[in-house]
PDB file of C-alpha atoms in Angstrom:
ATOM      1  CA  UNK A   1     -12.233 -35.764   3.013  1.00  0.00           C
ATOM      2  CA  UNK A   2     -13.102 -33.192   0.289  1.00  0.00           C
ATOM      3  CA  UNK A   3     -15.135 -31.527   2.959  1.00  0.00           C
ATOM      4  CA  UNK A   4     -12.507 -31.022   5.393  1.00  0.00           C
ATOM      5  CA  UNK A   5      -9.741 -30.061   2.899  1.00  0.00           C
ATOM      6  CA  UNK A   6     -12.449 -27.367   1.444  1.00  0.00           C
ATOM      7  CA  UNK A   7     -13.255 -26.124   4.981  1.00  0.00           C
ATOM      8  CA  UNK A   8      -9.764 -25.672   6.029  1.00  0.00           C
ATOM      9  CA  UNK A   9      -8.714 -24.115   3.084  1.00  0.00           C
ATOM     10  CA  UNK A  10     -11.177 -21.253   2.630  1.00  0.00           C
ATOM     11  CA  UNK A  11     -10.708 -20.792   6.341  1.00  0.00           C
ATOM     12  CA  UNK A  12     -14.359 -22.002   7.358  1.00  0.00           C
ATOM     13  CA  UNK A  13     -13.510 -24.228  10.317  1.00  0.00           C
ATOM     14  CA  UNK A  14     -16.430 -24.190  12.928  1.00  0.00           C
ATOM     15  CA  UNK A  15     -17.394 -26.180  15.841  1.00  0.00           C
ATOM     16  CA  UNK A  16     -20.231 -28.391  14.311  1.00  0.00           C
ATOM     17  CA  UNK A  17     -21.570 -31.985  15.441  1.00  0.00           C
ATOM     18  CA  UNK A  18     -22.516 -35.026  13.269  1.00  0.00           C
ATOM     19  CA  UNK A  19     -24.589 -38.089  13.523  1.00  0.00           C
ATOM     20  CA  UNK A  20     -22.464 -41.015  12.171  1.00  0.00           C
ATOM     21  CA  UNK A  21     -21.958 -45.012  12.389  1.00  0.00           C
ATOM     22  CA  UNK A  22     -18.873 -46.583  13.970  1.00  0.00           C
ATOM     23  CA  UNK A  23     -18.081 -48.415  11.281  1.00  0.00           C
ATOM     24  CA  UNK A  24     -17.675 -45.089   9.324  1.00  0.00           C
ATOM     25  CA  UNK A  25     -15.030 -43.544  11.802  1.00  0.00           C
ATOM     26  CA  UNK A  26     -11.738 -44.835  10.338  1.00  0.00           C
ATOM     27  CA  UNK A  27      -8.578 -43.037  10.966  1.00  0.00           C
ATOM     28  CA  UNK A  28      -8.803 -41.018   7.896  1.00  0.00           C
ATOM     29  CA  UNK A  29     -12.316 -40.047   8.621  1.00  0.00           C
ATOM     30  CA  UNK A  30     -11.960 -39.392  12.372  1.00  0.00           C
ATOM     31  CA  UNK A  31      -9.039 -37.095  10.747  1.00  0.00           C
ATOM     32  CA  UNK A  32     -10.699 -35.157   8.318  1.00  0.00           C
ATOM     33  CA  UNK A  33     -13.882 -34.000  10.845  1.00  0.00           C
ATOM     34  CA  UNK A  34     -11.218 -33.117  13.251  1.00  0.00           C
ATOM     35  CA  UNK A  35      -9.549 -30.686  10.504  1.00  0.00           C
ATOM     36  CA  UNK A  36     -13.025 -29.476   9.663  1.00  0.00           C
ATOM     37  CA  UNK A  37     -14.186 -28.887  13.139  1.00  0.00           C
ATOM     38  CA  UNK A  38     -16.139 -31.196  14.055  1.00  0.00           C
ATOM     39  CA  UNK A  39     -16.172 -31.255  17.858  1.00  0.00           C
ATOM     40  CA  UNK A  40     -19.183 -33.450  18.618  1.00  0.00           C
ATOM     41  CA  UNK A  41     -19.865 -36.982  16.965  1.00  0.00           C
ATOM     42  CA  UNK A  42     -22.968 -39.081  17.564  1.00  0.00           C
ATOM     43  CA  UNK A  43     -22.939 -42.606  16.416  1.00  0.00           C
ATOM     44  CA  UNK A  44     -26.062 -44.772  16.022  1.00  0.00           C
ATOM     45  CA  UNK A  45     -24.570 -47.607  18.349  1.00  0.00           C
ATOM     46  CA  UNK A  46     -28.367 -49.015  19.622  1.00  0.00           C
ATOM     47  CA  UNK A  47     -27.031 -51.342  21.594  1.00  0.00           C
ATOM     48  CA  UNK A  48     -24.335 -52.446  24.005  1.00  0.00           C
ATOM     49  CA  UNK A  49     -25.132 -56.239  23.233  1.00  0.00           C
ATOM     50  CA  UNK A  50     -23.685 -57.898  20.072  1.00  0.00           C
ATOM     51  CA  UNK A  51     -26.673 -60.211  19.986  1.00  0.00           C
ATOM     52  CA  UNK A  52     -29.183 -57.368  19.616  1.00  0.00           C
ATOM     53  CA  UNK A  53     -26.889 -55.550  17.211  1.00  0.00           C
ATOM     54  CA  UNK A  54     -26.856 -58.905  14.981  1.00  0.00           C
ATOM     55  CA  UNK A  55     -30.328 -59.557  15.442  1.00  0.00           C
ATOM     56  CA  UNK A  56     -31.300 -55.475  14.574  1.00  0.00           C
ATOM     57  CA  UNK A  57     -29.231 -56.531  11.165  1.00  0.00           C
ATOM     58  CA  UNK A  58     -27.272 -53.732  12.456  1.00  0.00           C
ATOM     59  CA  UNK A  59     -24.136 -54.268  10.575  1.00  0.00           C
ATOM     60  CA  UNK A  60     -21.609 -52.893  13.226  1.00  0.00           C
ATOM     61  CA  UNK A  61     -20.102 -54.750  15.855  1.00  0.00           C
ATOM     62  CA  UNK A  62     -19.033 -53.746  19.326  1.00  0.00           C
ATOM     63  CA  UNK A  63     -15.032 -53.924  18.100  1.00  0.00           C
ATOM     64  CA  UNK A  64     -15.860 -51.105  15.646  1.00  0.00           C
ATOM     65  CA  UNK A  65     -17.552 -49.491  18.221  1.00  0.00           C
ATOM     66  CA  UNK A  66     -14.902 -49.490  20.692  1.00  0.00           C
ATOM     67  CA  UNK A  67     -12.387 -48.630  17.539  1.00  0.00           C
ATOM     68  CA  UNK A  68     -14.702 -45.440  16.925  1.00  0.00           C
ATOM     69  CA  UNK A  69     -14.850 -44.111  20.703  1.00  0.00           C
ATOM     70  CA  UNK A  70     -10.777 -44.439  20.875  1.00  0.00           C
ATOM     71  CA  UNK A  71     -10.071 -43.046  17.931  1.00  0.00           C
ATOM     72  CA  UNK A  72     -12.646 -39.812  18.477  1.00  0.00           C
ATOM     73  CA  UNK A  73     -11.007 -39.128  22.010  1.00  0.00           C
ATOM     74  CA  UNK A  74      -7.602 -39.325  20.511  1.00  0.00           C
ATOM     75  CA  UNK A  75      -9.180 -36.680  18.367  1.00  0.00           C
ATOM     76  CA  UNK A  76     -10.559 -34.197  21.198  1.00  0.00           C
ATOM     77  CA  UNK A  77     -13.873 -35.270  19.156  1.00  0.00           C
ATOM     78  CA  UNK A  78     -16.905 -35.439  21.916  1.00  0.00           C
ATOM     79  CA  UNK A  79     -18.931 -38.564  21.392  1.00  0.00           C
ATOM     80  CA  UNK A  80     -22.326 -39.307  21.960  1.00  0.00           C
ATOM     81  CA  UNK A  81     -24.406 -42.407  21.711  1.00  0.00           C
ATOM     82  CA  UNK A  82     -27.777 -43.254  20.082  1.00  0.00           C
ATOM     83  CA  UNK A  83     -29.280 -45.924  22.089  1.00  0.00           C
ATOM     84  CA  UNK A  84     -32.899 -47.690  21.824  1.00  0.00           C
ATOM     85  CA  UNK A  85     -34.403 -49.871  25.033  1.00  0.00           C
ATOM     86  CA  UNK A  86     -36.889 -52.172  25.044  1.00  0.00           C
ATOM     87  CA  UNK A  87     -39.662 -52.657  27.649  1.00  0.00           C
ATOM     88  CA  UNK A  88     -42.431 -55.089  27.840  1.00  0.00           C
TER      89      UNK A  88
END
């Protein structure tokens, strides 16, 4: 929040992107990179599966992921995903 409230006051605001988690984009948060310009946000999601994300000790869950995503688009924030596969 000090970030945005500094950018916006001196005026700064430019387009930038960020690499984030989910459970970081709360409605305040989502907020203040909108007000500093943040028009691109990629969050480390790995997975679409809960049971990977558990068993990666991931610490998110696919609620706070959905959460995220809705409240970026309310935000005109562009999201993008980090996402691992497996093969064998």
């Amino acid at each position: 929040m000090p970030f945005a409230e500094h950018i916006a006051r001196e005026g700064l605001v430019t387009p930038f992107l960020c690499q984030t988690r989910a459970d970081l984009m709360t409605e305040e948060n989502v907020d203040a990179l909108r007000r500093a310009g943040c028009a691109e946000a990629w969050l480390g999601v790995e997975s679409g599966s809960q049971a990977i994300l558990d068993a990666m000790d991931k610490g998110i869950t696919l609620d706070q992921v959905q959460g995220a995503v809705a409240r970026l688009r309310a935000a005109n924030i562009r999201i993008g995903f980090f996402l691992q596969s497996a093969t064998r």
